[in-house]
Structures are given as C-alpha cells and as structure tokens.
PDB file of C-alpha atoms in Angstrom:
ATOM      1  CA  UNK H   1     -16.417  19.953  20.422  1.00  0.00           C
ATOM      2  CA  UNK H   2     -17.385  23.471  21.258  1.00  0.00           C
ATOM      3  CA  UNK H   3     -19.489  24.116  24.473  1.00  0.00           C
ATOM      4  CA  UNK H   4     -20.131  20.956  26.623  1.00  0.00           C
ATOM      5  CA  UNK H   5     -20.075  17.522  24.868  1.00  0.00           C
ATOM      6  CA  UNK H   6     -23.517  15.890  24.977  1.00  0.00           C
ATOM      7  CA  UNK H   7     -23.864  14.366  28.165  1.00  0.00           C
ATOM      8  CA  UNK H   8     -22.588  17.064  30.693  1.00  0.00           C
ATOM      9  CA  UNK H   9     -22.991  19.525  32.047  1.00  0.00           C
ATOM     10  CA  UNK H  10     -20.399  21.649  33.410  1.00  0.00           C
ATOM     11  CA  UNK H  11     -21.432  24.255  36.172  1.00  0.00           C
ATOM     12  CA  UNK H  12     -20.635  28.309  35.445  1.00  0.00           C
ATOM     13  CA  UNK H  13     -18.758  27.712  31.847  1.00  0.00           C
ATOM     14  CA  UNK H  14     -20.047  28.209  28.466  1.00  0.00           C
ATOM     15  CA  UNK H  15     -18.280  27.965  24.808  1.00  0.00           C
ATOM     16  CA  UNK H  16     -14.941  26.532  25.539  1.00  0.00           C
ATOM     17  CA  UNK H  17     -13.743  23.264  24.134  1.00  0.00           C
ATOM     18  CA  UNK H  18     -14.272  20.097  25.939  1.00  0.00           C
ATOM     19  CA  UNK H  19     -13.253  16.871  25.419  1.00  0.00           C
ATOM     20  CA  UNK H  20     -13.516  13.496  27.475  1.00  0.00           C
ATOM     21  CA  UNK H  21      -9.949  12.152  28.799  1.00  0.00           C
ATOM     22  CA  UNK H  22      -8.612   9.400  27.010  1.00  0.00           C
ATOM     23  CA  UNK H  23      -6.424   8.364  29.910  1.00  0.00           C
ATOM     24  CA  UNK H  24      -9.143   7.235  31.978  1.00  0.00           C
ATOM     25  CA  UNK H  25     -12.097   7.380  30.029  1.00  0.00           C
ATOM     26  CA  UNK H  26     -15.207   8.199  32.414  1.00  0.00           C
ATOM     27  CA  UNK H  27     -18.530   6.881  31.455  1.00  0.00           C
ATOM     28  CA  UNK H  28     -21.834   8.199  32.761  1.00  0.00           C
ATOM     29  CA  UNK H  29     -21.936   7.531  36.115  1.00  0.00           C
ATOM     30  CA  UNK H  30     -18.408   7.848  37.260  1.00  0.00           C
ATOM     31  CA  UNK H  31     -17.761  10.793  39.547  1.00  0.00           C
ATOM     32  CA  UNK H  32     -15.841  13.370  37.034  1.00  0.00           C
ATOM     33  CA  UNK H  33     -13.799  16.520  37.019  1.00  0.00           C
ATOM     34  CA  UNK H  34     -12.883  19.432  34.618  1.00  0.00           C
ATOM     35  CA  UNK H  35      -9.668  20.286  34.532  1.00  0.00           C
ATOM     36  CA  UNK H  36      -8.612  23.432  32.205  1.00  0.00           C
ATOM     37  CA  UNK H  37      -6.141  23.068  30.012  1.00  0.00           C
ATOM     38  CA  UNK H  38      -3.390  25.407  28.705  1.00  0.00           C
ATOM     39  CA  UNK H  39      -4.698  25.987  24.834  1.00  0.00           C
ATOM     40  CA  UNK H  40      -6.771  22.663  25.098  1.00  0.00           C
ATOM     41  CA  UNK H  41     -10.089  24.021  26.682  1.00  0.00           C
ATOM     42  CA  UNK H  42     -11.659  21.680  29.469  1.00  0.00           C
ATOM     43  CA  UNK H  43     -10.533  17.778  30.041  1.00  0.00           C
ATOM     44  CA  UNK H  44     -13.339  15.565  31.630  1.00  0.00           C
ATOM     45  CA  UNK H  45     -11.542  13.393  33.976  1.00  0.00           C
ATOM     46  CA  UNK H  46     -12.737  10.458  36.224  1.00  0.00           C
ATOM     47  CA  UNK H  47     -12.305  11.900  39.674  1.00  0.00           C
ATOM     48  CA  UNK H  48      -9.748   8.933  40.484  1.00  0.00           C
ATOM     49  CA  UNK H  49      -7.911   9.975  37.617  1.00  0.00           C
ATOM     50  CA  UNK H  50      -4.091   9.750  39.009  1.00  0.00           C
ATOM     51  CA  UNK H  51      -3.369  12.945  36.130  1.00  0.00           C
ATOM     52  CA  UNK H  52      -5.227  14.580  38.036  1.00  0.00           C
ATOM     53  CA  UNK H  53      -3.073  14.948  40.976  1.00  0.00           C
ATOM     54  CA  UNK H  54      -1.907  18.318  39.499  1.00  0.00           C
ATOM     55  CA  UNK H  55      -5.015  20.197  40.394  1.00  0.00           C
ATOM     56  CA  UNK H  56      -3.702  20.089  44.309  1.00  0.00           C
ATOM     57  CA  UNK H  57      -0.994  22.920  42.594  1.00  0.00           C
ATOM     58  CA  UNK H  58      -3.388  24.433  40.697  1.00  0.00           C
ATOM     59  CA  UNK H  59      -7.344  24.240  42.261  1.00  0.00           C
ATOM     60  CA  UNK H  60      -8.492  26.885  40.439  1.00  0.00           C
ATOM     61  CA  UNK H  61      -8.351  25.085  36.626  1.00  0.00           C
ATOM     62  CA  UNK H  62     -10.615  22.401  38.560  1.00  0.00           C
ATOM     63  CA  UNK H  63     -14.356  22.825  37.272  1.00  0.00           C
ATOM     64  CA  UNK H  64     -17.538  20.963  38.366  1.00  0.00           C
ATOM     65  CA  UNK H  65     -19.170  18.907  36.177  1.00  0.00           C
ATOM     66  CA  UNK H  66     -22.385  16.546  36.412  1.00  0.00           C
ATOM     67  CA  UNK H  67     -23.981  13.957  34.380  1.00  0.00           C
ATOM     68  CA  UNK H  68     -26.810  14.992  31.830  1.00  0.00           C
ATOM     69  CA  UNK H  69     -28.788  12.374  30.543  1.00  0.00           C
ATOM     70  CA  UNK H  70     -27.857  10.736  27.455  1.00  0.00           C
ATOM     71  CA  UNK H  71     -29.923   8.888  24.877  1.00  0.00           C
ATOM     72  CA  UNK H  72     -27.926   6.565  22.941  1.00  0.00           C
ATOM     73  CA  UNK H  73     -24.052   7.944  23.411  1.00  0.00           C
ATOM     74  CA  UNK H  74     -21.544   5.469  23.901  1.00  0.00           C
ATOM     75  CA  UNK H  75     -18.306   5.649  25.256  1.00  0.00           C
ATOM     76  CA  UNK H  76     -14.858   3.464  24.515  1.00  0.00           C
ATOM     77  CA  UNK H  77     -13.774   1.762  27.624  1.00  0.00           C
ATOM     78  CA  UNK H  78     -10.644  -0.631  27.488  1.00  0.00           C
ATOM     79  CA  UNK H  79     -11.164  -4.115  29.629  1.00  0.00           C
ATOM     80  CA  UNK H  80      -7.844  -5.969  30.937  1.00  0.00           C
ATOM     81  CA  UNK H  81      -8.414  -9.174  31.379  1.00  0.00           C
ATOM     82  CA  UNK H  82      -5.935 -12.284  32.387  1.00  0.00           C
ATOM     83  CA  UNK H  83      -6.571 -16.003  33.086  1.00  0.00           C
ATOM     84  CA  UNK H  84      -5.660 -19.522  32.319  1.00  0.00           C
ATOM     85  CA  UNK H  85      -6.132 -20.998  28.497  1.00  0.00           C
ATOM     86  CA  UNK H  86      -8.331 -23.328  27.476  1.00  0.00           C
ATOM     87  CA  UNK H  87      -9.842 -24.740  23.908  1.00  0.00           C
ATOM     88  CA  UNK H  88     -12.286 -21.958  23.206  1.00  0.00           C
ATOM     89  CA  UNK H  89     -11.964 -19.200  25.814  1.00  0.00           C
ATOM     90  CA  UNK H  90     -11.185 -16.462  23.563  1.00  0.00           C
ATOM     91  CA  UNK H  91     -14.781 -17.743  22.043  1.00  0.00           C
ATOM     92  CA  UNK H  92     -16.529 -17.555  25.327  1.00  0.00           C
ATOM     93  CA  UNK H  93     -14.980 -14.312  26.382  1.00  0.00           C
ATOM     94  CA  UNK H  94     -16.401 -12.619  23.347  1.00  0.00           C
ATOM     95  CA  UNK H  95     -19.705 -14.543  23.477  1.00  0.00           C
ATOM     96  CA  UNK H  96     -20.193 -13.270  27.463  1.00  0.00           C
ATOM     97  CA  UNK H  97     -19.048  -9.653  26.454  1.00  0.00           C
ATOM     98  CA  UNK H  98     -21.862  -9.580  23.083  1.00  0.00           C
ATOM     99  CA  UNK H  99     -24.443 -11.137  25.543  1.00  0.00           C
ATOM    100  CA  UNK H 100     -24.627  -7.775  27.330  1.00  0.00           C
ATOM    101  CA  UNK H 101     -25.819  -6.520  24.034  1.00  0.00           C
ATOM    102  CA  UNK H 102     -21.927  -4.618  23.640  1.00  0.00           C
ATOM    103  CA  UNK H 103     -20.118  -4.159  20.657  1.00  0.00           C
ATOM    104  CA  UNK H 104     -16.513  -5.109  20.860  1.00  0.00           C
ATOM    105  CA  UNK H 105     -14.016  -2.705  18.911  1.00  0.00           C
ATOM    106  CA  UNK H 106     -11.059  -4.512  19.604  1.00  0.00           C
ATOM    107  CA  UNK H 107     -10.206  -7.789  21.131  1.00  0.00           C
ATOM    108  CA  UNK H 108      -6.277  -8.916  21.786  1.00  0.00           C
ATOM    109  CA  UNK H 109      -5.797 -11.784  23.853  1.00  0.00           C
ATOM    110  CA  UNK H 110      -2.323 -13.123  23.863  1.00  0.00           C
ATOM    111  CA  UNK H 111      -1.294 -16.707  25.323  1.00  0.00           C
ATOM    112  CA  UNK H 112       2.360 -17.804  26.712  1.00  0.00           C
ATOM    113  CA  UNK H 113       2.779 -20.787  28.844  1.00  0.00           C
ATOM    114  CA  UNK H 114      -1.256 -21.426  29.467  1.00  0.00           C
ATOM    115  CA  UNK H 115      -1.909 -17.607  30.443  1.00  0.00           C
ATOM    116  CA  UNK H 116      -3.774 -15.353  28.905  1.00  0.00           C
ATOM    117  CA  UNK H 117      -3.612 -11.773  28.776  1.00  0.00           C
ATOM    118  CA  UNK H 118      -4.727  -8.771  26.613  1.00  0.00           C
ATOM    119  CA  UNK H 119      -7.597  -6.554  26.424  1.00  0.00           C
ATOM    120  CA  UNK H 120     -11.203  -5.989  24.654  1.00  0.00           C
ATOM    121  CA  UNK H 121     -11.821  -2.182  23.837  1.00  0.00           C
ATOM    122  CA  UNK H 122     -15.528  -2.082  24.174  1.00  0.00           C
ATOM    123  CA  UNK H 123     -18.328   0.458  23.742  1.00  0.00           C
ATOM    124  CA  UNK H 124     -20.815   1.089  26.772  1.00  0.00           C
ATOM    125  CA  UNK H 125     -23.618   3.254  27.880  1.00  0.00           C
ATOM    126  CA  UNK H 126     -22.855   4.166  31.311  1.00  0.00           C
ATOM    127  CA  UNK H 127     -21.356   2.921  34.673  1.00  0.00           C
ATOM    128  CA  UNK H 128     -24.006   0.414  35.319  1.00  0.00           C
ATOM    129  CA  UNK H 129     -23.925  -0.873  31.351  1.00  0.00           C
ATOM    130  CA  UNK H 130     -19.647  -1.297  32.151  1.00  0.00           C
ATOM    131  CA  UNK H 131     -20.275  -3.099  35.904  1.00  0.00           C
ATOM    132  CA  UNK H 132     -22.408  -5.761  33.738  1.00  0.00           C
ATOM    133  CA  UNK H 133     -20.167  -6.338  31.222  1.00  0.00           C
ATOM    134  CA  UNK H 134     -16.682  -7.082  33.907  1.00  0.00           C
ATOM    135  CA  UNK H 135     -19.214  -9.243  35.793  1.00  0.00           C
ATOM    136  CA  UNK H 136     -20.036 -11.575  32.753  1.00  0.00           C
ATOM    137  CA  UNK H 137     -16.488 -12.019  31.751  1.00  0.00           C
ATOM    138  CA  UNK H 138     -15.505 -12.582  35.063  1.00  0.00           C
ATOM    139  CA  UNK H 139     -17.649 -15.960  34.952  1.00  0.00           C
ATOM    140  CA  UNK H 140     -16.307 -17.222  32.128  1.00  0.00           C
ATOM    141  CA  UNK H 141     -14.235 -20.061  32.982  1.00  0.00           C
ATOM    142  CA  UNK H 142     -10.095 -19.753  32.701  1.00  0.00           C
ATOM    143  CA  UNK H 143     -10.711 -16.066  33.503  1.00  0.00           C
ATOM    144  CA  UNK H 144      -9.323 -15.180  36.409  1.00  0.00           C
ATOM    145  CA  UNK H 145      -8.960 -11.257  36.219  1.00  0.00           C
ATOM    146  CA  UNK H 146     -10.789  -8.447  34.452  1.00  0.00           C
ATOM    147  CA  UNK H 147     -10.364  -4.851  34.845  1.00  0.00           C
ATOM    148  CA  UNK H 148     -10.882  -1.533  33.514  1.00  0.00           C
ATOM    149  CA  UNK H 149      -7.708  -0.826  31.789  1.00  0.00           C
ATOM    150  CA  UNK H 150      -6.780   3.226  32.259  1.00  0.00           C
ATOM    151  CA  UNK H 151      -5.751   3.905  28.702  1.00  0.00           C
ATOM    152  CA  UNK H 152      -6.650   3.049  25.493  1.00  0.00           C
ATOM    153  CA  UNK H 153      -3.489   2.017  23.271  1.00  0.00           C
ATOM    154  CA  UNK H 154      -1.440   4.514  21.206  1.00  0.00           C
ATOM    155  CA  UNK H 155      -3.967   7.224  22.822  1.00  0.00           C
ATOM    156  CA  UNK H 156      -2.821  10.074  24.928  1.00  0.00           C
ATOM    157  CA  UNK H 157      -4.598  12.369  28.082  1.00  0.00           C
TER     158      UNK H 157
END
C-alpha cells in the first residue's frame, strides 16, 4: 500500500509503503509505532510489540503514528484459547465468538487428555470490538484461558 493504509495516520511522512505488522497485529485502538524498514517502507507495530525492542539501537527509524477513523475496515486478530472438554464446547465457543456479530476465519481447537487448546483467527473492528469478543469466550463454560495470540500461523513480521 503506498502512502498510509486507511486508518492512520502517520505524523511528518508521505508516499512510502506501509504495512500493518503481522507479528502482533494492532487494531484501532492499540497504542502503535512505525518502525522503518530497510527496503520495506514503514511497519505499524503495537507499541508492546517485543520486535520492537530494536528501535532502543536505532530511535531514529521510530515514527509516530495515530489512529484515523475507520468506517468498516477490519483487521485479523488470532485468539488462543485453552480449557477443559466437554460435549459441545467447540459449538459454544464459536456460537459466543458469532454472537459479537464476528466472523471467524479460522477455528483449530485440538483435544488430548480432556484439554483443549488451539486458536480462532477472527476479524474485528477495533480494540473495544476485540475486548468483547475475549470476554464472551471467556464465559463459555470448559474455557479456562483466552488470549490474543501474537502471530498469525505461517505469517511473518
């Protein structure tokens, strides 16, 4: 994408190539971070992105970037979740993430000795849209851990 991707806006740079970082895929509403790239243009990190730990070398590849609004962007966001199995609970789990009004792009639940564990790539709005998803799996019963996952699989930073 040439010039800022929809949805931010990054302070004193125009025309370069910017991309959002697949290793920890911000949404609207995390706190984010451009980091220049050699030949890549500018990589929009979450600002608790551990790959980001190389700007303390190298502060001056660090650009400032805010939130624009966005009308109907979404953004892939990989859950880890983990619990106890039950009869129906990979059911429920994909009934309570769809009842946020989310579509589900991937779901992989695996089960070995009565635990689950796996993850449900998902596609959200924002921050807010994210928080409301983790909190309705998290009541489902038999699920006793869900988390945003850092990286989605077989994708690089």
């Amino acid at each position: 994408v040439r010039g800022a991707p929809k949805g931010v806006r990054i302070q004193g740079v125009d025309g370069l190539l910017v991309r959002y970082a697949q290793c920890c895929q911000p949404v609207p509403g995390d706190a984010v971070v451009g980091y220049v790239t050699r030949g890549r243009g500018v990589s929009i990190h979450r600002g608790d992105c551990p790959n980001l730990l190389m700007l303390v070398h190298e502060p001056e590849r660090r650009l400032e970037i805010d939130w624009t609004e966005l009308a109907g962007q979404r953004f892939m966001v990989r859950l880890a979740i983990e619990g106890h199995d039950r009869r129906g609970l990979y059911a429920d789990v994909a009934t309570a993430v769809s009842a946020t009004g989310t579509d589900i792009r991937s779901f992989e639940l695996n089960t070995t000795d009565g635990h689950v564990s796996g993850a449900v790539a998902v596609e959200v709005e924002n921050l807010a849209h994210l928080q409301k998803i983790l909190k309705s799996v998290r009541r489902v019963k038999g699920i006793s851990e869900v988390a945003r996952r850092e990286r989605l699989a077989g994708q690089g930073s």
